[in-house]
Amino acid sequence: MSSPFQVFRKNQQRLLVVFGVLLMVSFIIVPILTDALQPNGGSNNNAVVVKWNGGLIRESELRGLLRRNNVTVNFLEAVLARAAEKVDDIDGSQHILQRVRGSGEVVNNILLAEKAKSLNLVITDDAVIQYLNDLTDKALSTDEYYTIQRRVAGDQQISMPEIFDEIRTALAARYMQSVLYAGVGSLPPQYHWESFRRLNEHMELEILPISVADLAETITDDPDENELRNLYEDRKDKFPYPNSPEFGFRQLPKIDFHYVKFDFEKYLQKAEAELTEEEIAAEYQKSIESGQYRKPVTLPPMEPGDDGDTDTDDTENETGDKTDETGDTENETGDKTDESASPTTEESGTEPEGVKPEPEKQSRVTTARKTEFVSTQTQDDPVAGSDPVSGNEPETTQPETTQPETTEPETTEPETTEPEGEGDTDATDPKKPSTETPDIADAFLPLEDVRDQIIERLARPKAQTMQDDAMEAVRVAMSKHASDYNIAKFNDKGDLPKTPSALKLGLDNGATGRETGKLDYIQIKEKKEEELGQSQRFQGFQNESFEQFAYNPNVQLFATRESTSVDSTDIRFIFWKAVTEDEKIPAYEGVKGLVEEAWKKTKARELAEKRAEEWVDEAKSAKGLNLEELLPKQAEQVKRTGEFSWLTQGSFSMFGGGPELSTIDGIDGITPESMEQVFKLAEDEIAVLSNASKSEYYVVRVDYRGPSENTMRIRFSMERATVYPPTAQADFQIYNQDLMKSLDQEFNVSR
C-alpha cells in the first residue's frame, strides 16, 4: 500500500498555491467580513468609541493612544533625568507633557489638535526637536534619545515616530488651550464681589408645592397612538436619569448582585453566650485590682454650725476658719465683750475665739495659718486684746479644750479616757476607718452591678475576630471561584464552575446571604427594602453611595467588594456581580406602559405650571403678609424653607474642594439655573419655580433676604481679597465643559 504522503508529494505545488490563497483569505478577507457583519459595523470588542467629521476612534485604538501617552511621558521624564546628570540646575519639569487621566482627556486632546489644524497650525518635526532641545538644554545626542526610547518604550512597542506623533498632538492641544483659555485666570473685581455674595447672602422662602404625579392621576384622556410612537422614537436612544426632566426609554445595564451580610451584633451575642462564669469572675477581680468599679464617695451633709465632736486637724482648721470669721465679724462690728470671749461653748460646739488682726491687713492664707497655730497650741480663749501670733495670750486650762493631754469629755483621741455615757463620739471619729483595711464589698461595686459591662468587654474582641474570620472565609471562597471561572471561560473545552450560593456562604459563616435580582442603579436605590442598595463606602474623604461605585463596568464577575450599612458601621457587606444584562433599546411594545406614563407626566407638568401661575396672580392681587394670608384656601399646604445661601463651602474645602450648590429644604433637587432665578427675586416677591426633575412646581415668596446691600459691602471690604476666589474653580470647570461642548458641536462629535 502506497504512503498517503505520496499524494502530497506529487501535487505539492498545487497544494501550496491553494493553501497560500486560503491563508490570505483567512488573514485579510475574513476579519473584514466579520467586522462588517457585527452590530454597529464592528466587533463588540472593538466598537467605535468616538467619531467626528475628521475620523473615528475604536476601542483598540483608544487603548493604544492611552498606552502611547503613558510611554511618551515616561520617555520625557527619562530624558529630563539624563539631562540633569549632565547639566547643573536644569529645570525642564514645567515643559513635561501632562499624563492623561482617562479616555475623555485623550479625545479632548485630539479635538483640540483638530481645532489647531483647522486654524492652519502645524507642529512639524523641527518643532518637536526644538521642544526636546528646550527640555534638555541640548544636552543629549541623537543616539542617547534612541537609547532611552529603546529602554523605556521597547517593551511597549512604541517607536520614536509614534512618540513624535504624541508630542505633536500634545503641543497642538497645549497651544489651543493657551489661546482658548486666555484671560480666564484674570478675574475682575466684580467677580470677587459676586463670589462673596453667593456665599454670604441668605434667603428664606415660603413655598406652596404642586405635585405633578398627583395631577397625572387626574388625567383620564387616552393618548393618541401616533403621539405615543413619536414620543418613543424621540426618546428610545436616551437613558433615564433620576434628576432630569427628560424622559428616556433605553434600558440601563442591570446587575444581579449576590451578597453576604455580616451583622456584628449576632457575633457579639454568640461570643457572650460562650463566656464562662470563671472568665467573668476573673475579669472582675482583675478590674478590682486595677482600681476600677470603685463605689462613688458620698459625703454626709454638713449642717450649719455643726462642727463639734471632732478633734482632727482638718476639723480644727475648719473650726479655726470659723473662729476667724467670727472674730473678724466681731472686730468689724466692735461688739466683742468679755462674756463672748469666755469659754462657754459647750452648747454651741464652737471653738474658743481669739482676737484676730483686722481682715484687710492680712491675707486669707495668713489667717488660716495663724488660726491653725492657735488651735494646735491651745484652744484656750486668749484675753481680749492679746496677740495670738506673739504668744502673749494667757494659758488657762478650759474644760472645753480638745488637746490630746486633756481629759475632758469632748476629746475623741484614742489616748483620752472618757467618762461613761460620753464615749459615743468614737463612732463618728473620721480617723478610725483610715487605720483599718477597707472591705472590698464596701469599697467596690458588686459583680452583679457591672456584670453586663464585663461581659461586653470580654466578648467584643472575640466577636470582632469572629466577624473578620467569617468575612475572610467568604473572600477566599469567592476568590477561588473567580479564578476557576476565568480559567474555564477562556478554555473552550472547560465547563464553567458552579456559582457558590450566597445563602449557603452566609449560613456557613454565621451571616445572611441574599440576591438582589437584576436591577439598574436607579431601581436598586429606589428599592428601600434592599439593604445592599442603601449601603455605602468611605472613599477619598467622603462616603460614596452604593449606586455610585457598584456599577463600575470594569469590575469582573465574582470579584468581591465591600460596603457598610448607612445605619450602623457594625453591619458590613461583601458583594459581587453574579449576572449582568447589557444596556439595550427595548421594543415599543415592551415599554408602552412607560411611554404612556411619560405622556401623562408631560400633560401634568403643563397643568401644574398653569395652576402655579394662576395662584401667583391671585396672591399678587390679594392683601396679606404671607402666603397663608394671600392664599387662604391653600394655607395648610404652605411650607417654610429655612435660610439658605446660593453656594455653600464644601464639606472638604480644607482639602481643596470648592463651594457647592446649596440645597433648599422642601425642594427636592435644585438646579443652578433655578438657584439663579431665586436670587433674582426681591423680598416679598412671588414667582413660580420647579425642581430639577420637574416632578413638582412651587409658588414661592421671598420672606427674607439679607444682610442688606450696605452691610454686605462693609463685610466685603473687610475680607482679605484672594487671588482666586472659591467659586473660580467651579466656574472654570463649567467653562471647560462648555468649551468642549462647543468643540463637539463644531466637529459633529458622537461619543
XYZ file of C-alpha atoms in Angstrom:
751
model
C 0.000 0.000 0.000
C 1.423 3.375 -1.024
C 2.011 6.076 1.578
C -0.643 8.806 1.901
C 2.102 11.405 1.692
C 2.816 10.301 -1.867
C -0.257 12.242 -2.992
C 1.084 15.383 -1.367
C 4.494 14.917 -2.910
C 3.002 14.602 -6.394
C 0.744 17.671 -6.000
C 2.770 19.780 -3.606
C 2.973 22.813 -5.898
C -0.789 22.949 -6.436
C -1.453 22.407 -2.750
C 0.955 25.168 -1.730
C -0.853 27.587 -4.021
C -4.248 26.566 -2.610
C -3.078 26.818 0.995
C -1.478 30.194 0.295
C -4.716 31.557 -1.091
C -6.652 30.193 1.892
C -4.233 31.839 4.309
C -4.586 35.185 2.569
C -8.359 34.892 2.729
C -8.220 33.924 6.400
C -5.979 36.799 7.452
C -7.326 39.536 5.179
C -10.839 38.882 3.942
C -12.399 37.046 6.915
C -11.680 39.771 9.533
C -13.189 42.386 7.233
C -16.324 40.311 6.697
C -16.602 39.536 10.400
C -16.209 43.180 11.290
C -18.849 44.213 8.764
C -21.371 41.647 9.983
C -21.136 42.785 13.608
C -23.709 45.263 15.036
C -22.807 48.929 14.503
C -20.487 47.805 11.737
C -17.792 46.452 14.056
C -16.806 43.920 16.647
C -18.301 44.189 20.097
C -14.768 44.204 21.452
C -13.671 46.946 19.014
C -16.652 49.248 18.849
C -16.420 52.858 17.767
C -15.802 54.992 20.838
C -15.944 58.415 19.214
C -16.308 59.753 15.719
C -16.236 63.240 14.210
C -16.076 64.896 10.845
C -12.392 64.140 10.549
C -12.365 60.487 11.608
C -13.184 57.963 14.307
C -11.533 56.032 17.137
C -12.251 52.431 18.092
C -11.710 50.809 21.467
C -8.458 49.139 20.430
C -7.118 52.429 19.059
C -8.129 54.236 22.226
C -6.231 51.732 24.352
C -3.221 52.235 22.106
C -3.448 56.021 22.469
C -3.592 55.737 26.247
C -0.534 53.494 26.232
C 1.273 55.834 23.816
C 0.681 58.837 26.064
C 1.898 56.969 29.125
C 5.063 55.770 27.369
C 5.744 59.237 25.935
C 5.549 60.893 29.352
C 7.859 58.193 30.757
C 10.254 58.845 27.863
C 10.295 62.594 28.527
C 10.871 62.073 32.254
C 13.789 59.727 31.492
C 15.217 62.231 29.002
C 14.997 65.023 31.557
C 16.650 62.862 34.228
C 19.520 62.056 31.843
C 19.963 65.741 31.007
C 20.043 66.618 34.718
C 23.072 64.346 35.075
C 24.924 66.451 32.523
C 23.687 69.975 33.202
C 23.569 71.557 36.641
C 20.413 73.376 37.767
C 18.388 72.261 34.761
C 14.678 72.832 35.263
C 12.594 71.426 32.468
C 9.845 69.893 34.571
C 7.423 72.657 33.567
C 7.783 71.533 29.949
C 6.797 67.909 30.633
C 3.577 66.968 28.875
C 0.604 66.115 31.043
C -0.212 62.465 31.609
C -3.845 61.914 30.601
C -6.163 60.540 33.286
C -8.621 58.728 31.063
C -10.099 58.215 27.633
C -12.014 61.508 27.843
C -8.810 63.546 28.026
C -7.343 61.603 25.093
C -10.343 62.517 22.941
C -10.251 66.141 24.137
C -6.576 66.458 23.158
C -7.337 65.069 19.705
C -10.217 67.537 19.238
C -8.036 70.446 20.363
C -5.358 69.320 17.894
C -8.019 69.137 15.164
C -9.088 72.675 16.071
C -5.463 73.805 15.724
C -5.234 72.105 12.336
C -8.374 73.930 11.188
C -6.592 77.195 12.051
C -3.603 76.127 9.900
C -1.413 75.494 12.934
C 1.065 72.737 12.072
C 3.533 71.154 14.529
C 6.444 69.970 12.392
C 9.244 67.557 13.300
C 11.533 70.565 13.685
C 9.132 71.975 16.284
C 9.214 68.669 18.190
C 13.037 68.626 18.095
C 13.104 72.224 19.320
C 10.800 71.209 22.197
C 13.192 68.385 23.166
C 16.168 70.752 22.997
C 14.386 73.233 25.263
C 13.533 70.414 27.646
C 17.115 69.120 27.900
C 19.080 72.310 27.213
C 20.576 70.494 24.187
C 22.453 68.162 26.499
C 21.602 64.861 24.740
C 22.733 63.425 21.448
C 20.538 61.607 18.943
C 21.977 58.246 19.995
C 21.080 58.959 23.609
C 17.489 59.736 22.637
C 17.172 56.414 20.834
C 18.864 54.550 23.682
C 16.314 55.948 26.139
C 13.498 55.166 23.719
C 14.551 51.522 23.481
C 14.886 51.249 27.246
C 11.589 52.948 28.120
C 9.364 52.142 25.152
C 10.893 48.981 23.720
C 8.721 46.583 25.702
C 5.616 48.630 24.842
C 6.475 48.522 21.134
C 6.208 52.308 20.841
C 8.567 53.636 18.188
C 10.223 57.042 18.027
C 7.864 58.257 15.247
C 4.908 57.356 17.496
C 6.469 59.320 20.347
C 6.882 62.269 17.970
C 3.207 61.970 16.973
C 2.132 62.040 20.630
C 4.311 65.097 21.328
C 2.944 66.770 18.184
C -0.677 66.196 19.287
C 0.020 67.338 22.845
C 1.809 70.518 21.733
C -1.040 71.422 19.386
C -3.588 70.830 22.169
C -1.495 72.880 24.613
C -1.289 75.778 22.171
C -5.048 75.767 21.586
C -5.647 75.722 25.332
C -3.421 78.775 25.753
C -5.472 80.556 23.085
C -8.934 79.475 24.238
C -8.227 79.978 27.954
C -6.501 83.339 27.514
C -7.761 85.774 30.132
C -9.663 83.182 32.139
C -7.258 83.479 35.078
C -7.585 87.284 35.236
C -10.651 87.869 37.379
C -12.178 91.370 37.620
C -13.264 92.871 40.980
C -16.906 92.307 40.066
C -16.250 88.561 40.017
C -14.853 88.690 43.568
C -17.933 90.613 44.695
C -20.320 88.109 43.100
C -18.397 85.231 44.657
C -18.704 86.857 48.089
C -22.442 87.481 47.636
C -23.185 83.910 46.607
C -21.512 82.583 49.727
C -22.784 85.118 52.277
C -26.189 86.387 51.178
C -29.112 84.392 52.589
C -32.749 83.860 51.735
C -35.782 82.252 53.298
C -38.798 81.250 51.220
C -42.407 80.337 51.673
C -43.320 77.619 49.185
C -46.589 76.102 48.025
C -45.819 72.778 46.248
C -47.854 71.296 43.400
C -47.268 67.587 42.698
C -47.076 66.554 39.049
C -47.724 62.901 39.943
C -50.995 63.824 41.677
C -52.160 65.768 38.642
C -51.140 62.917 36.319
C -53.588 60.633 38.111
C -56.427 63.012 37.280
C -55.784 62.794 33.525
C -58.357 60.422 32.023
C -57.848 61.167 28.326
C -56.430 58.352 26.219
C -53.333 59.353 24.254
C -53.217 59.034 20.502
C -51.222 56.008 19.314
C -49.228 58.068 16.833
C -48.389 60.541 19.572
C -47.089 57.721 21.771
C -44.990 56.242 18.980
C -43.494 59.631 18.173
C -42.565 60.077 21.835
C -40.973 56.613 21.873
C -38.969 57.243 18.705
C -37.754 60.560 20.046
C -36.523 59.171 23.398
C -35.744 55.495 22.751
C -31.982 56.148 22.485
C -31.827 58.140 25.723
C -31.146 56.760 29.192
C -33.427 57.772 32.066
C -31.819 59.906 34.773
C -33.379 60.435 38.221
C -32.942 64.227 38.431
C -33.533 65.023 34.778
C -36.835 66.271 33.350
C -36.085 64.456 30.100
C -37.565 61.007 29.534
C -35.520 58.043 28.378
C -36.633 54.564 27.343
C -33.245 52.979 26.743
C -32.654 50.193 29.248
C -29.776 50.781 31.627
C -27.274 47.998 32.362
C -28.635 45.662 35.028
C -26.744 43.554 37.548
C -27.802 40.740 39.828
C -25.696 41.210 42.943
C -25.142 38.346 45.361
C -24.039 39.364 48.827
C -23.427 38.251 52.382
C -24.425 40.485 55.280
C -22.274 40.346 58.433
C -24.054 41.746 61.485
C -21.618 42.310 64.350
C -24.446 42.099 66.896
C -25.003 38.414 66.060
C -21.337 37.592 66.587
C -21.388 39.581 69.824
C -24.336 37.567 71.136
C -22.575 34.350 70.217
C -19.360 35.434 71.932
C -21.274 36.460 75.066
C -23.019 33.084 75.215
C -19.654 31.297 75.088
C -18.240 33.129 78.116
C -17.923 31.128 81.345
C -18.562 32.305 84.881
C -14.893 31.730 85.683
C -13.838 34.143 82.918
C -16.281 36.774 84.120
C -15.187 36.424 87.761
C -11.500 36.551 86.815
C -12.028 39.705 84.753
C -13.949 41.277 87.639
C -11.136 40.502 90.079
C -8.576 41.885 87.627
C -10.604 45.078 87.304
C -10.865 45.419 91.090
C -7.103 45.041 91.445
C -6.564 47.782 88.879
C -8.845 50.122 90.813
C -11.920 50.001 88.603
C -15.545 49.883 89.737
C -14.998 51.812 92.978
C -18.143 52.936 94.699
C -18.743 56.652 94.380
C -17.850 58.549 97.565
C -20.865 60.192 99.163
C -20.033 62.882 101.747
C -22.524 63.376 104.619
C -24.354 66.688 104.538
C -22.895 69.375 106.820
C -25.307 71.305 108.984
C -24.533 74.970 109.683
C -22.576 75.345 112.929
C -22.329 71.575 113.468
C -18.556 71.224 113.820
C -18.228 69.836 117.330
C -17.427 66.276 118.423
C -14.328 66.178 116.208
C -10.738 66.837 117.065
C -8.896 66.129 113.795
C -6.539 68.655 112.307
C -8.882 69.238 109.392
C -11.786 69.783 111.722
C -9.699 72.105 113.818
C -8.697 74.049 110.735
C -12.292 74.313 109.679
C -13.224 75.360 113.199
C -10.381 77.791 113.194
C -11.618 79.269 109.969
C -14.998 79.721 111.513
C -13.354 81.265 114.515
C -11.558 83.648 112.214
C -14.763 84.561 110.546
C -16.486 85.037 113.875
C -13.603 87.038 115.199
C -13.434 89.125 112.067
C -17.078 89.887 112.254
C -16.841 90.811 115.876
C -13.858 93.031 115.270
C -15.607 94.755 112.420
C -18.747 95.397 114.413
C -16.955 96.165 117.589
C -19.472 94.171 119.648
C -16.958 91.749 121.209
C -17.292 91.555 125.026
C -15.540 89.694 127.786
C -18.519 87.401 128.024
C -18.234 86.428 124.386
C -14.540 85.689 124.913
C -15.192 83.411 127.884
C -15.075 79.608 127.407
C -18.821 78.980 127.242
C -19.019 76.824 124.119
C -20.406 73.528 125.371
C -23.881 74.178 123.993
C -22.792 75.721 120.707
C -19.970 73.271 119.938
C -17.735 76.030 118.564
C -14.072 76.558 119.319
C -12.930 79.378 121.561
C -12.349 82.552 119.677
C -9.216 84.632 119.763
C -8.655 88.208 118.918
C -7.619 88.386 115.273
C -5.995 91.167 113.260
C -8.133 93.241 111.002
C -9.044 91.191 107.889
C -7.940 93.908 105.500
C -4.417 93.721 106.962
C -3.854 90.002 106.307
C -4.490 87.513 103.549
C -6.817 84.558 103.773
C -3.831 82.178 103.757
C -2.166 84.045 106.610
C -5.362 83.951 108.627
C -5.706 80.214 108.120
C -2.103 79.590 109.179
C -2.442 81.711 112.310
C -5.661 80.003 113.253
C -4.050 76.611 112.807
C -1.173 77.678 115.063
C -3.571 78.705 117.792
C -5.642 75.536 117.514
C -2.624 73.240 117.724
C -1.020 75.034 120.645
C -4.055 75.701 122.763
C -7.721 76.131 122.443
C -7.838 78.476 125.392
C -9.608 81.672 124.638
C -6.972 84.424 124.829
C -7.537 87.554 126.762
C -9.116 90.257 124.738
C -6.530 92.413 123.076
C -3.771 89.803 123.206
C -1.820 88.820 120.084
C -2.103 85.116 119.181
C 0.907 85.267 116.945
C 3.263 86.692 119.534
C 2.266 84.035 122.047
C 1.387 86.521 124.803
C -2.044 85.084 125.452
C -2.571 83.618 128.943
C -2.538 79.850 129.128
C -5.553 78.862 131.149
C -6.933 75.353 131.144
C -10.505 75.256 129.938
C -12.811 72.249 130.253
C -13.760 72.518 126.535
C -10.218 72.065 125.185
C -9.623 69.311 122.613
C -5.908 68.834 123.173
C -4.860 65.161 123.499
C -3.435 65.848 127.008
C -6.786 66.859 128.448
C -9.354 64.518 129.879
C -12.441 66.480 129.009
C -15.488 64.565 127.710
C -15.360 66.364 124.343
C -11.983 64.857 123.342
C -12.017 61.875 120.969
C -8.357 60.909 120.784
C -7.697 57.188 121.461
C -5.351 58.102 124.365
C -8.027 60.063 126.198
C -10.072 58.428 128.956
C -13.651 59.448 128.821
C -16.397 59.235 131.388
C -19.150 56.731 130.881
C -22.001 57.806 128.729
C -19.886 60.162 126.608
C -17.858 57.639 124.569
C -20.341 57.558 121.688
C -18.208 60.116 119.844
C -15.884 57.256 118.796
C -18.462 56.076 116.275
C -18.093 59.286 114.338
C -14.348 59.554 114.560
C -13.057 60.065 110.948
C -9.552 58.818 111.789
C -10.558 55.346 112.854
C -11.560 53.948 109.370
C -8.226 55.077 107.904
C -6.352 52.714 110.241
C -8.272 49.666 109.027
C -8.177 47.765 105.672
C -11.433 48.554 103.798
C -13.650 45.655 102.862
C -13.827 45.028 99.065
C -17.566 44.600 99.302
C -17.809 48.078 100.849
C -15.272 49.850 98.595
C -16.202 48.404 95.169
C -19.380 47.802 93.218
C -20.612 44.200 93.352
C -20.218 41.918 90.347
C -23.956 41.952 89.683
C -23.883 45.705 89.037
C -21.045 45.573 86.475
C -21.649 42.133 85.008
C -23.013 43.409 81.672
C -20.048 45.741 81.219
C -17.560 42.948 81.847
C -19.363 40.554 79.515
C -19.376 43.069 76.667
C -15.719 43.964 77.239
C -14.708 40.302 77.082
C -16.998 39.401 74.190
C -16.356 42.334 71.853
C -12.787 41.353 70.785
C -13.898 37.753 70.283
C -16.903 38.879 68.246
C -14.685 41.097 66.103
C -12.402 38.146 65.416
C -15.423 36.005 64.515
C -16.701 38.618 62.066
C -13.275 39.118 60.480
C -12.748 35.365 60.113
C -16.190 34.919 58.571
C -15.576 37.697 56.052
C -12.170 36.288 55.171
C -13.716 32.855 54.579
C -16.180 34.363 52.090
C -13.408 36.313 50.369
C -11.290 33.186 49.971
C -14.205 31.127 48.641
C -15.203 33.756 46.077
C -11.606 34.445 45.063
C -11.116 30.766 44.263
C -14.370 30.655 42.307
C -13.479 33.803 40.337
C -10.118 32.284 39.413
C -11.693 28.972 38.364
C -14.361 30.821 36.383
C -11.839 32.921 34.436
C -9.729 29.863 33.608
C -12.756 27.908 32.400
C -14.090 30.898 30.476
C -11.008 31.050 28.264
C -10.823 27.284 27.904
C -13.198 26.215 25.140
C -13.442 22.651 26.429
C -13.781 23.561 30.109
C -17.137 23.640 31.868
C -17.907 26.722 33.918
C -17.783 26.011 37.666
C -20.966 26.139 39.696
C -21.555 29.516 41.282
C -21.389 29.406 45.100
C -24.653 30.140 46.851
C -24.620 33.396 48.790
C -27.249 31.924 51.098
C -25.049 28.914 51.922
C -21.946 31.063 52.358
C -23.874 33.168 54.828
C -25.214 30.212 56.803
C -21.790 28.574 56.972
C -20.249 31.719 58.443
C -22.921 32.964 60.822
C -24.157 35.596 58.383
C -27.023 36.200 55.952
C -26.810 35.651 52.196
C -29.140 37.160 49.599
C -29.555 38.002 45.907
C -30.858 41.325 44.605
C -32.124 40.167 41.231
C -31.299 42.137 38.086
C -31.610 45.837 38.878
C -30.174 49.006 37.374
C -28.632 51.712 39.533
C -31.888 53.679 39.738
C -34.005 50.685 40.718
C -31.653 49.482 43.463
C -31.616 52.957 45.043
C -35.401 53.270 44.949
C -35.889 49.763 46.378
C -35.657 50.787 50.016
C -36.139 47.268 51.375
C -32.941 46.135 49.625
C -30.264 46.616 52.301
C -27.313 46.387 49.942
C -28.596 49.229 47.786
C -28.735 51.508 50.829
C -25.122 50.807 51.863
C -22.047 52.959 51.248
C -18.260 53.030 51.356
C -15.769 55.629 52.555
C -13.553 56.754 49.702
C -11.470 59.866 49.221
C -12.526 61.621 52.454
C -16.217 61.128 51.729
C -18.919 58.498 51.636
C -19.996 57.090 48.279
C -23.469 55.634 47.906
C -23.806 52.108 46.558
C -25.032 53.069 43.095
C -22.070 55.426 42.669
C -19.404 52.724 42.798
C -21.052 49.299 42.477
C -21.969 49.580 38.783
C -18.403 50.030 37.574
C -18.296 48.138 34.248
C -14.584 47.372 34.636
C -15.122 45.095 37.651
C -15.189 41.422 36.660
C -17.793 38.858 37.577
C -17.457 37.323 41.065
C -14.823 39.873 42.161
C -15.701 40.720 45.758
C -16.166 44.252 47.040
C -17.312 45.590 50.383
C -19.641 48.223 51.793
C -21.103 49.314 55.124
C -24.658 49.991 56.218
C -25.639 53.647 56.375
C -27.377 52.942 59.692
C -24.545 51.180 61.531
C -20.876 50.541 60.853
C -21.309 47.214 62.668
C -23.197 45.876 59.622
C -20.904 45.081 56.703
C -21.466 43.552 53.281
C -19.386 41.524 50.842
C -20.972 41.515 47.389
C -20.144 40.504 43.837
C -21.593 40.580 40.349
C -23.272 37.267 39.584
C -25.282 38.059 36.435
C -25.171 41.097 34.157
C -27.508 42.344 31.470
C -26.255 44.835 28.900
C -27.987 48.038 28.011
C -30.413 47.791 25.122
C -33.083 49.634 23.206
C -36.329 47.834 24.029
C -39.128 47.344 21.551
C -42.059 49.747 21.665
C -44.410 47.041 22.913
C -42.088 46.294 25.826
C -42.099 49.856 27.156
C -45.508 51.089 26.025
C -46.589 51.494 29.650
C -43.581 53.727 30.356
C -44.331 55.767 27.243
C -47.935 56.325 28.360
C -46.712 57.346 31.815
C -44.272 59.832 30.256
C -47.067 61.268 28.101
C -49.267 61.810 31.171
C -46.402 63.466 33.058
C -45.893 65.865 30.164
C -49.548 66.887 30.300
C -49.466 67.087 34.111
C -46.458 69.428 34.031
C -48.404 71.807 31.840
C -51.317 71.702 34.294
C -49.023 72.214 37.308
C -47.276 75.211 35.785
C -50.601 76.752 34.750
C -52.062 76.278 38.250
C -48.952 77.789 39.849
C -49.192 80.860 37.620
C -52.876 81.283 38.498
C -52.061 81.154 42.210
C -49.270 83.700 41.736
C -51.705 86.106 40.060
C -54.224 85.515 42.843
C -51.606 86.164 45.529
C -50.366 89.356 43.880
C -53.886 90.788 43.779
C -54.646 89.865 47.408
C -53.613 91.602 50.621
C -51.626 89.890 53.314
C -48.259 89.484 54.973
C -47.518 85.917 53.881
C -48.716 83.139 51.583
C -51.139 81.804 54.192
C -52.958 85.127 54.130
C -52.559 85.680 50.399
C -53.824 82.181 49.503
C -56.079 81.186 52.422
C -57.553 78.150 50.623
C -54.084 76.600 50.330
C -52.770 77.864 53.686
C -52.324 74.374 55.157
C -50.013 73.351 52.301
C -47.613 76.294 52.671
C -44.133 75.430 53.975
C -41.063 77.404 55.019
C -37.620 76.529 53.688
C -35.333 77.924 56.347
C -32.375 80.142 55.460
C -30.005 79.179 52.647
C -27.300 80.764 50.532
C -26.620 80.383 46.825
C -23.414 78.443 47.446
C -22.087 76.579 50.471
C -18.466 75.882 51.276
C -17.888 72.205 50.534
C -17.542 69.684 53.334
C -13.939 69.080 52.247
C -12.913 72.634 51.363
C -9.844 72.140 53.584
C -8.619 69.591 51.039
C -9.010 71.991 48.131
C -12.649 71.379 47.295
C -14.614 74.352 46.039
C -18.049 75.544 47.110
C -21.147 73.529 46.297
C -24.638 74.485 45.222
C -26.767 74.790 48.343
C -29.863 72.726 48.986
C -33.271 74.195 49.806
C -35.417 72.442 52.399
C -38.713 71.381 50.875
C -37.476 71.470 47.265
C -36.319 68.067 46.043
C -33.358 68.964 43.866
C -32.400 72.448 42.715
C -30.517 73.301 39.535
C -28.006 76.149 39.119
C -30.476 77.831 36.764
C -33.280 77.653 39.339
C -30.986 78.961 42.097
C -30.034 81.904 39.898
C -33.736 82.546 39.281
C -34.417 82.543 43.038
C -31.693 85.090 43.834
C -33.063 87.476 41.230
C -36.190 87.860 43.374
C -36.572 90.752 45.793
C -38.002 90.441 49.294
C -41.803 89.811 49.252
C -41.696 88.983 45.529
C -43.707 85.942 44.366
C -42.809 83.648 41.442
C -43.119 80.115 40.010
C -40.312 77.598 40.459
C -39.788 73.903 39.659
C -37.383 71.282 40.991
C -34.657 69.642 38.911
C -36.780 66.753 37.613
C -39.922 68.909 37.221
C -41.829 66.462 39.374
C -43.026 69.405 41.483
C -43.819 73.046 40.815
C -43.859 75.713 43.523
C -45.379 79.070 44.235
C -42.543 80.798 46.119
C -42.483 84.020 48.106
C -39.273 85.588 49.413
C -39.885 86.063 53.132
C -36.361 87.238 53.977
C -33.289 88.340 52.067
C -30.247 89.653 53.819
C -27.986 91.104 55.008
C -28.602 94.473 53.400
C -26.538 95.722 50.482
C -24.612 98.178 52.683
C -23.847 95.521 55.290
C -22.653 93.152 52.582
C -20.342 95.789 51.105
C -18.871 96.618 54.511
C -18.176 92.945 55.160
C -16.736 92.533 51.680
C -14.364 95.465 52.212
C -13.105 93.792 55.395
C -12.490 90.458 53.675
C -8.972 89.596 52.594
C -9.038 89.611 48.813
C -7.867 86.302 47.376
C -6.213 85.885 44.022
C -8.547 83.034 43.170
C -11.955 83.193 44.926
C -13.623 79.925 45.977
C -16.146 79.965 43.152
C -13.483 80.285 40.450
C -12.644 76.590 40.425
C -16.266 75.557 39.891
C -16.803 78.228 37.228
C -13.604 77.225 35.464
C -14.854 73.642 35.293
C -18.136 74.874 33.825
C -16.227 76.975 31.295
C -14.091 73.985 30.337
C -17.181 71.805 29.900
C -18.870 74.449 27.760
C -15.727 74.787 25.664
C -15.543 71.059 24.945
C -19.270 71.019 24.142
C -18.698 73.756 21.581
C -15.895 71.688 20.012
C -18.189 68.663 19.927
C -20.784 70.704 18.057
C -18.220 72.206 15.692
C -16.805 68.813 14.675
C -20.118 66.958 14.966
C -18.669 64.636 17.599
C -20.528 61.497 18.608
C -19.107 59.979 21.789
